[in-house]
Coordinates of C-alpha atoms and ligand atoms in Angstrom, one line a residue:
M1 CA -5.3 -24.7 -2.9
K2 CA -6.1 -21.3 -1.4
M3 CA -4.7 -17.8 -2.1
D4 CA -2.9 -16.0 0.7
V5 CA -3.3 -12.3 1.0
L6 CA -0.8 -9.8 2.4
L7 CA -1.9 -6.4 3.3
G8 CA -1.1 -3.2 5.3
L9 CA -3.1 -2.6 8.4
Q10 CA -2.3 1.0 8.9
W11 CA -2.1 4.0 6.5
G12 CA 0.2 2.4 4.0
D13 CA 4.0 2.0 3.8
E14 CA 4.1 -0.7 6.5
G15 CA 6.8 -2.6 4.6
K16 CA 4.6 -4.7 2.3
G17 CA 7.2 -4.8 -0.5
K18 CA 9.9 -6.1 1.7
V19 CA 7.7 -8.9 3.1
V20 CA 6.4 -10.0 -0.3
D21 CA 10.0 -10.2 -1.5
V22 CA 10.9 -12.3 1.6
L23 CA 7.9 -14.7 1.2
A24 CA 8.0 -14.9 -2.6
P25 CA 10.1 -18.1 -2.8
K26 CA 7.2 -19.9 -1.1
Y27 CA 4.8 -18.9 -4.0
E28 CA 4.5 -19.5 -7.7
I29 CA 2.4 -16.4 -8.3
V30 CA 2.4 -12.9 -6.8
A31 CA -0.5 -10.7 -7.8
R32 CA -1.5 -7.1 -7.2
F33 CA -5.2 -6.6 -6.9
Q34 CA -5.9 -2.9 -6.4
G35 CA -4.3 0.6 -6.4
G36 CA -1.9 1.8 -8.9
P37 CA 1.2 4.0 -9.0
N38 CA 0.2 5.7 -5.8
A39 CA 1.9 2.7 -4.2
G40 CA 5.6 2.6 -3.6
H41 CA 6.9 -0.8 -2.4
T42 CA 10.5 -0.9 -1.4
L43 CA 12.7 -4.0 -1.6
E44 CA 16.3 -4.2 -0.5
F45 CA 18.8 -7.0 -1.1
D46 CA 22.4 -7.4 -2.1
G47 CA 23.0 -3.8 -1.1
I48 CA 20.6 -2.4 -3.7
K49 CA 17.2 -0.7 -3.0
H50 CA 14.3 -0.9 -5.5
V51 CA 11.0 0.9 -5.3
L52 CA 8.1 -0.7 -7.3
H53 CA 4.9 1.2 -8.0
Q54 CA 2.8 -1.1 -10.2
I55 CA 4.9 -4.1 -10.8
P56 CA 4.3 -6.9 -8.2
S57 CA 7.1 -7.4 -5.7
G58 CA 7.8 -11.0 -6.9
I59 CA 9.5 -9.6 -10.1
F60 CA 13.1 -10.2 -8.9
R61 CA 12.5 -14.0 -8.6
S62 CA 12.8 -15.6 -12.0
N63 CA 10.5 -18.5 -11.3
I64 CA 7.5 -16.4 -10.2
L65 CA 4.7 -15.2 -12.3
N66 CA 3.7 -11.6 -11.5
I67 CA 0.1 -10.6 -12.2
V68 CA -1.3 -7.1 -12.4
G69 CA -4.9 -7.9 -11.6
N70 CA -8.2 -6.4 -12.9
G71 CA -8.6 -4.4 -9.7
V72 CA -5.5 -2.3 -10.5
V73 CA -5.5 1.1 -12.2
L74 CA -2.5 1.1 -14.5
D75 CA -0.6 4.1 -15.8
P76 CA 1.2 3.0 -19.0
I77 CA 3.7 5.9 -18.7
I78 CA 4.9 5.0 -15.2
F79 CA 4.7 1.3 -16.0
K80 CA 7.1 1.7 -19.0
K81 CA 9.4 3.8 -16.8
E82 CA 9.4 1.1 -14.2
I83 CA 10.3 -1.6 -16.6
D84 CA 13.0 0.6 -18.2
G85 CA 14.4 1.2 -14.8
L86 CA 14.8 -2.5 -14.2
A87 CA 16.7 -3.0 -17.5
K88 CA 19.9 -4.1 -15.7
F89 CA 18.2 -7.1 -14.1
D90 CA 17.8 -10.0 -16.3
I91 CA 13.9 -10.1 -16.1
D92 CA 11.9 -12.0 -18.8
Y93 CA 8.8 -9.8 -18.9
Q94 CA 7.1 -12.1 -21.5
K95 CA 7.4 -15.0 -19.1
N96 CA 7.2 -13.4 -15.6
L97 CA 4.8 -10.5 -16.0
V98 CA 1.2 -10.5 -17.2
I99 CA -1.5 -7.8 -17.0
S100 CA -5.2 -8.3 -16.8
K101 CA -7.1 -7.0 -19.8
K102 CA -9.8 -5.9 -17.3
A103 CA -7.4 -3.6 -15.4
T104 CA -8.3 0.1 -15.8
I105 CA -6.1 2.6 -17.6
I106 CA -5.0 5.9 -16.1
I107 CA -4.9 8.5 -18.9
P108 CA -3.2 11.8 -18.7
T109 CA -6.3 13.8 -18.0
H110 CA -7.0 11.7 -15.0
K111 CA -3.9 13.2 -13.5
L112 CA -5.0 16.7 -14.4
L113 CA -8.4 16.0 -12.8
D114 CA -6.7 14.7 -9.6
A115 CA -4.8 18.0 -9.4
A116 CA -7.9 20.1 -10.2
Y117 CA -10.0 18.3 -7.5
E118 CA -7.3 18.7 -4.9
K119 CA -6.9 22.4 -5.7
S120 CA -10.6 23.0 -5.4
K121 CA -10.7 21.4 -2.0
G122 CA -8.2 23.9 -0.5
D123 CA -7.5 23.2 3.2
Q124 CA -9.7 20.1 2.9
K125 CA -7.5 18.4 0.3
I126 CA -6.9 14.7 0.6
G127 CA -3.2 14.9 0.1
S128 CA -3.5 12.7 -3.0
T129 CA -0.3 11.4 -4.7
L130 CA -1.7 13.1 -7.8
K131 CA -1.3 9.9 -9.9
G132 CA -4.9 10.1 -11.1
I133 CA -6.1 7.3 -8.9
G134 CA -9.4 8.8 -7.7
P135 CA -10.6 10.1 -11.1
T136 CA -9.7 6.7 -12.7
Y137 CA -11.7 4.7 -10.2
Q138 CA -14.5 7.2 -10.6
D139 CA -14.6 6.5 -14.3
K140 CA -14.5 2.8 -13.7
I141 CA -17.4 2.9 -11.3
G142 CA -19.1 5.4 -13.6
R143 CA -18.8 2.9 -16.5
S144 CA -16.8 5.1 -18.8
A145 CA -13.2 4.1 -18.2
L146 CA -10.8 2.5 -20.7
R147 CA -9.4 -0.9 -19.9
V148 CA -6.1 -2.6 -20.8
G149 CA -7.9 -4.8 -23.3
D150 CA -9.2 -1.7 -25.1
L151 CA -5.6 -0.8 -26.1
L152 CA -5.8 -3.6 -28.6
S153 CA -9.0 -2.3 -30.2
P154 CA -8.9 -0.6 -33.6
D155 CA -11.2 2.0 -32.1
F156 CA -8.9 2.8 -29.1
L157 CA -8.1 6.3 -30.3
Q158 CA -11.7 7.3 -30.7
Q159 CA -12.6 5.8 -27.3
Y160 CA -9.6 7.7 -25.8
Q161 CA -10.7 11.0 -27.4
A162 CA -14.3 10.6 -26.2
L163 CA -13.1 10.2 -22.6
V164 CA -10.6 13.1 -22.9
Q165 CA -13.4 15.3 -24.2
K166 CA -15.5 14.5 -21.2
H167 CA -12.5 15.3 -18.9
K168 CA -11.8 18.6 -20.7
T169 CA -15.4 19.7 -20.0
I170 CA -14.8 19.0 -16.3
L171 CA -11.4 20.6 -16.3
S172 CA -12.8 23.8 -17.9
F173 CA -15.4 23.9 -15.1
Y174 CA -12.5 23.9 -12.6
D175 CA -10.7 26.4 -14.8
Y176 CA -7.7 24.0 -14.8
P177 CA -5.0 24.7 -17.5
L178 CA -4.2 22.1 -20.2
D179 CA -0.7 23.3 -21.0
E180 CA 1.0 20.0 -20.0
L181 CA -1.5 17.8 -21.8
A182 CA 0.2 17.6 -25.2
E183 CA 3.5 16.5 -23.7
M184 CA 1.8 14.0 -21.4
E185 CA -0.1 12.5 -24.4
K186 CA 3.1 12.0 -26.4
S187 CA 4.6 9.9 -23.6
F188 CA 1.2 8.2 -23.1
F189 CA 0.9 6.9 -26.7
Q190 CA 4.6 5.8 -26.7
A191 CA 3.9 3.9 -23.5
V192 CA 0.7 2.4 -24.9
D193 CA 2.6 0.9 -27.8
F194 CA 5.0 -0.6 -25.3
V195 CA 2.2 -2.0 -23.0
K196 CA 0.4 -3.5 -26.1
G197 CA 3.5 -5.7 -26.6
L198 CA 3.3 -7.2 -23.1
N199 CA 1.4 -10.3 -22.1
L200 CA -2.2 -9.1 -21.7
I201 CA -4.5 -11.8 -20.4
D202 CA -7.7 -12.7 -18.7
S203 CA -6.0 -13.1 -15.4
E204 CA -9.0 -14.5 -13.5
Y205 CA -8.6 -17.7 -15.5
V206 CA -4.9 -17.9 -14.9
V207 CA -5.4 -17.4 -11.1
N208 CA -8.2 -19.9 -10.8
E209 CA -6.6 -22.5 -13.0
A210 CA -3.4 -22.1 -11.0
L211 CA -5.3 -22.7 -7.7
A212 CA -7.0 -25.7 -9.2
E213 CA -3.5 -27.1 -10.1
G214 CA -2.4 -26.7 -6.5
K215 CA -0.1 -23.7 -7.2
K216 CA 0.5 -21.2 -4.4
I217 CA -0.5 -17.6 -4.9
L218 CA 0.2 -14.5 -2.8
A219 CA -2.0 -11.4 -3.3
E220 CA 0.0 -8.2 -2.6
G221 CA -2.1 -5.4 -1.2
A222 CA -1.3 -1.7 -1.7
Q223 CA -2.0 1.2 0.6
G224 CA -3.4 0.1 3.9
S225 CA -6.7 -0.8 5.6
L226 CA -7.1 2.7 7.2
L227 CA -7.1 4.1 3.6
D228 CA -9.8 1.8 2.4
I229 CA -12.6 3.5 0.5
D230 CA -15.3 2.1 2.9
F231 CA -13.6 1.6 6.2
G232 CA -10.8 4.2 6.1
S233 CA -11.0 7.7 7.5
Y234 CA -13.3 8.9 4.7
P235 CA -12.9 11.1 2.8
F236 CA -9.1 11.0 3.6
V237 CA -8.7 7.7 1.9
T238 CA -7.7 6.2 -1.4
S239 CA -10.3 5.1 -4.0
S240 CA -10.0 1.3 -3.8
T241 CA -10.9 -1.6 -1.6
T242 CA -7.6 -2.2 0.2
M243 CA -8.8 -4.9 2.5
T244 CA -8.9 -8.7 2.0
A245 CA -12.3 -8.5 0.1
G246 CA -10.5 -6.4 -2.5
A247 CA -8.3 -9.4 -3.3
C248 CA -11.4 -11.3 -4.3
T249 CA -12.9 -8.6 -6.6
G250 CA -9.5 -7.5 -7.8
L251 CA -8.4 -10.9 -9.0
G252 CA -11.6 -12.8 -9.5
V253 CA -11.1 -15.2 -6.6
A254 CA -14.0 -16.5 -4.5
P255 CA -14.0 -15.6 -0.8
S256 CA -13.9 -19.4 0.0
R257 CA -10.6 -19.5 -1.7
I258 CA -8.8 -17.2 0.7
G259 CA -6.2 -18.9 2.8
E260 CA -3.9 -17.0 5.2
V261 CA -4.3 -13.3 5.6
F262 CA -0.9 -11.7 6.6
G263 CA -1.5 -8.3 8.3
I264 CA 1.6 -6.1 8.1
F265 CA 2.0 -3.3 10.6
K266 CA 4.8 -1.0 11.7
A267 CA 5.8 -1.0 15.4
Y268 CA 4.5 2.6 15.4
C269 CA 2.3 4.5 12.9
T270 CA 2.9 6.8 10.0
R271 CA 0.6 8.5 7.6
V272 CA 1.2 10.6 4.4
G273 CA -1.4 13.1 3.3
S274 CA -4.3 14.6 5.2
G275 CA -6.8 13.0 7.6
P276 CA -7.2 12.0 11.3
F277 CA -4.2 10.4 13.1
P278 CA -5.0 10.2 16.8
T279 CA -1.5 9.2 18.0
E280 CA 0.4 11.7 15.8
L281 CA 3.4 13.2 17.5
F282 CA 4.3 16.8 17.0
D283 CA 7.3 16.8 19.4
Q284 CA 10.9 15.7 19.3
D285 CA 9.8 12.0 19.6
G286 CA 8.0 12.4 16.3
E287 CA 11.0 14.0 14.7
D288 CA 13.3 11.3 15.9
M289 CA 10.9 8.6 14.7
R290 CA 10.8 10.2 11.2
K291 CA 14.6 10.5 11.1
E292 CA 15.4 7.0 12.5
G293 CA 12.7 5.3 10.3
N294 CA 13.6 7.4 7.2
E295 CA 9.9 8.2 7.0
F296 CA 9.7 10.0 3.6
G297 CA 7.3 8.8 1.0
S298 CA 8.6 6.2 -1.5
T299 CA 6.3 7.7 -4.2
T300 CA 6.2 11.4 -3.5
G301 CA 9.2 12.0 -1.1
R302 CA 6.9 13.8 1.3
P303 CA 7.8 13.6 5.0
R304 CA 5.5 11.0 6.7
R305 CA 3.6 12.0 9.8
C306 CA 4.7 9.8 12.7
G307 CA 3.1 8.6 16.0
W308 CA 2.9 5.7 18.5
L309 CA 1.1 2.4 17.7
D310 CA -2.7 2.6 17.8
L311 CA -4.3 -0.6 19.2
P312 CA -8.0 0.3 18.6
A313 CA -7.1 1.1 14.9
L314 CA -5.1 -2.1 14.5
R315 CA -7.8 -4.2 16.1
Y316 CA -10.3 -2.7 13.6
S317 CA -8.1 -3.6 10.6
I318 CA -7.6 -7.1 11.9
M319 CA -11.4 -7.5 12.2
I320 CA -12.3 -6.3 8.8
N321 CA -9.6 -8.3 7.1
G322 CA -9.8 -11.6 9.0
V323 CA -6.1 -11.4 9.7
T324 CA -4.6 -14.8 10.6
Q325 CA -1.0 -13.8 11.1
L326 CA 0.6 -10.5 12.0
F327 CA 4.0 -9.3 10.9
M328 CA 5.6 -6.4 12.8
M329 CA 7.9 -4.2 10.8
K330 CA 10.5 -1.6 11.6
G331 CA 11.0 -2.8 15.2
D332 CA 14.6 -1.4 15.0
V333 CA 13.3 2.2 14.6
L334 CA 12.1 2.1 18.2
N335 CA 15.7 1.2 19.4
I336 CA 16.2 4.9 20.1
F337 CA 13.5 5.3 22.8
E338 CA 13.9 4.7 26.5
E339 CA 10.2 4.5 26.8
I340 CA 7.6 3.3 24.2
K341 CA 4.0 4.2 24.2
V342 CA 1.0 2.2 22.9
C343 CA -2.4 3.8 22.5
T344 CA -5.0 1.5 24.2
H345 CA -8.1 3.7 24.1
Y346 CA -9.3 7.1 22.9
E347 CA -10.6 9.6 25.4
L348 CA -13.5 11.9 24.6
P349 CA -13.6 15.5 25.8
S350 CA -16.2 14.3 28.4
G351 CA -13.6 11.9 29.8
E352 CA -15.3 8.8 28.5
R353 CA -13.0 6.2 27.1
I354 CA -13.8 4.4 23.8
D355 CA -11.9 1.9 21.7
K356 CA -14.0 1.7 18.5
L357 CA -13.6 3.4 15.2
S358 CA -17.2 4.6 14.9
F359 CA -18.6 6.7 12.0
E360 CA -18.4 9.8 14.3
I361 CA -14.8 9.3 15.5
S362 CA -13.2 11.8 13.2
Q363 CA -15.5 14.5 14.5
L364 CA -15.1 13.6 18.1
N365 CA -11.7 15.2 18.9
V366 CA -10.4 12.1 20.7
K367 CA -7.2 12.1 22.7
P368 CA -5.1 8.9 22.9
V369 CA -4.7 7.1 26.2
Y370 CA -1.3 5.4 26.4
K371 CA 0.3 2.5 28.1
T372 CA 4.0 3.2 28.6
M373 CA 6.5 0.3 28.3
K374 CA 10.2 0.2 28.9
G375 CA 12.1 0.4 25.7
W376 CA 15.1 -1.9 24.8
N377 CA 17.1 1.2 23.8
C378 CA 19.9 -0.8 22.2
S379 CA 21.0 -1.8 18.7
L380 CA 19.5 -5.0 17.2
K381 CA 22.3 -5.3 14.7
G382 CA 23.3 -8.8 13.8
I383 CA 20.4 -10.5 15.7
R384 CA 18.9 -13.3 13.6
E385 CA 16.8 -15.2 16.1
Y386 CA 13.8 -14.1 18.1
E387 CA 15.2 -15.7 21.3
K388 CA 18.2 -13.3 21.1
F389 CA 16.0 -10.2 21.1
P390 CA 16.3 -8.0 24.2
E391 CA 13.7 -8.9 26.9
E392 CA 11.9 -5.5 26.4
L393 CA 11.4 -6.1 22.7
K394 CA 10.0 -9.6 23.4
A395 CA 7.7 -8.1 26.1
Y396 CA 6.5 -5.6 23.5
V397 CA 5.7 -8.3 20.9
E398 CA 4.1 -10.5 23.4
Y399 CA 1.9 -7.7 24.8
L400 CA 0.7 -6.8 21.3
E401 CA -0.1 -10.5 20.6
Q402 CA -2.1 -10.7 23.8
E403 CA -4.0 -7.4 23.1
L404 CA -4.6 -8.2 19.4
G405 CA -5.4 -11.9 19.8
V406 CA -3.4 -12.9 16.7
P407 CA 0.2 -14.3 16.6
I408 CA 3.0 -12.1 15.4
N409 CA 5.0 -14.6 13.4
L410 CA 7.6 -12.2 11.8
V411 CA 9.5 -9.3 13.2
S412 CA 11.4 -7.1 10.8
I413 CA 14.4 -5.2 12.2
G414 CA 15.9 -3.6 9.1
P415 CA 15.1 -2.9 5.4
D416 CA 17.2 -5.8 4.0
R417 CA 15.8 -9.2 3.2
E418 CA 18.2 -10.7 5.8
Q419 CA 16.9 -8.5 8.6
T420 CA 13.7 -10.6 9.0
I421 CA 13.2 -12.7 12.1
L422 CA 10.7 -15.5 12.2
K423 CA 9.1 -16.2 15.5
Ligands
GDP1 P1 5.2 -0.5 1.5 O1 4.5 0.6 0.7 O2 4.3 -1.1 2.5 O3 5.9 -1.5 0.6 O4 6.4 0.2 2.3 P2 7.4 1.3 1.7 O5 8.4 0.6 0.9 O6 6.7 2.5 1.2 O7 8.0 1.9 3.1 C1 8.7 1.1 4.0 C2 10.1 1.6 4.2 O8 10.7 1.0 5.3 C3 11.0 1.3 3.0 O9 11.9 2.3 2.9 C4 11.7 0.0 3.5 O10 12.9 -0.2 2.9 C5 11.8 0.2 5.0 N1 11.7 -1.0 5.8 C6 11.0 -2.1 5.7 N2 11.1 -2.9 6.8 C7 12.0 -2.2 7.6 C8 12.5 -2.5 8.9 O11 12.2 -3.5 9.5 N3 13.3 -1.6 9.4 C9 13.7 -0.4 8.8 N4 14.5 0.4 9.4 N5 13.2 -0.1 7.6 C10 12.4 -1.0 7.0
IMO2 P1 1.7 2.0 -0.4 O1 1.2 0.9 -1.2 C1 0.9 5.6 1.9 C2 -2.4 8.1 0.5 C3 -2.1 9.5 0.0 C4 -3.3 10.3 0.3 C5 -4.4 9.2 0.1 C6 -5.1 9.3 -1.2 O2 3.1 2.4 -0.8 O3 1.5 1.7 1.0 P2 -4.4 8.7 -3.7 O4 -3.2 9.1 -4.5 O5 -4.5 7.3 -3.5 O6 -5.6 9.4 -4.2 O7 -4.1 9.3 -2.3 O8 -3.8 8.0 0.3 N1 -1.7 7.0 -0.1 C7 -0.7 6.3 0.4 N2 -0.1 6.5 1.6 N3 1.2 4.5 1.1 C8 0.6 4.3 -0.1 O9 0.8 3.2 -0.8 C9 -0.4 5.3 -0.5 N4 -1.2 5.4 -1.6 C10 -2.0 6.4 -1.3 O10 -0.9 10.0 0.6 O11 -3.3 10.6 1.7
MG3 MG1 4.9 2.6 0.2

């Protein structure tokens, strides 16, 4: 059996949580492989909306095992809060949720460091979610991080204090105040006690044994390919490998074991935080898109920057991920437009047209070149079959399939589970 991977092809918030929830009944395991509480994955069903940050999106299905993989950075405080917030659902955490002992722990000073680094960058700040993601991955790669398995060690407190000491030295260099630390540490140690009581495992064995037994696994990506540490718009990226390859390292699965790669994209683009965004709209269309799509961050509440779909960027993400199926999200948000634009190329100041995301692109001051299509400009309410879509929406989907060379097998036209159309 092979492991399928589901990931975002843009700058995050494509609707991954919704699709994992919709696909989950086809799987026995859902596993997160990277990122941490910078993610906010929204699920809507039975008239209720849930935002998950670190818990995999299969958690509401009682027969699914949810794995927090080794590639994840885990904040015990936020994790405990998330679980407390789900108290009204009858979820058996001992049975349905396991955490890799090799996942890395976010400690309070990682969050202070995140804030200190951002402050020091001034205008050039990344726009981090300030959840401590960058500093934690920095410690992981620097070989000084604490891991979930360390929580069980009798020396944990000493290990923790040694790391905090190192962080305090850096924080004093940045002249960053430590006033909040005592309060944060109190919550941290309470949360650590809670996490120690959960099911902490060597998840690479669980995953590989499950595959050997023929069980179906879905790896749930966080963030998006254009925020990938290597291939995103560096340095305006997150600190993990958000692409398919990250599912291999973040779960301990061999590349030859990857099956379908589901690439999720919005019918337009959004981005939170700083960094290049060639098709960004600063006019009324951008405002309307934000309003219609309710484009405000699930984790930070920040307004998301909005713009038209960017084909060169999407093609790039499809290439680096080996996407086998595309899922187009938030089609309904474009209902409001009489005309819809799609960026086909970028134009350089010299007039030359390019369609590659080269190393230099962020310095090149590119202008998007658009193809304009007729919008459907009507409600999609109640539609449950692809064939019933307005002709203009079908033309949009089919144009994208032709341009991208990968089938669009699912079109989402609303946040609810039910508003999902298979093609
Ligand atoms: P994720 O991070 O990729 O899981 O996406 P987020 O949950 O951060 O953001 C996606 C937002 O769009 C959430 O508020 C979803 O409820 C919502 N959403 C998902 N699919 C659709 C859709 O097809 N139409 C509309 N209008 N909203 C959607
Ligand atoms: P999901 O999984 C959208 C963005 C931040 C910032 C940059 C770095 O919900 O799609 P970080 O906190 O990781 O150091 O921030 O990445 N970012 C996201 N944007 N969706 C996300 O996750 C994101 N996670 C991080 O806004 O620009
Ligand atoms: Mg999100």
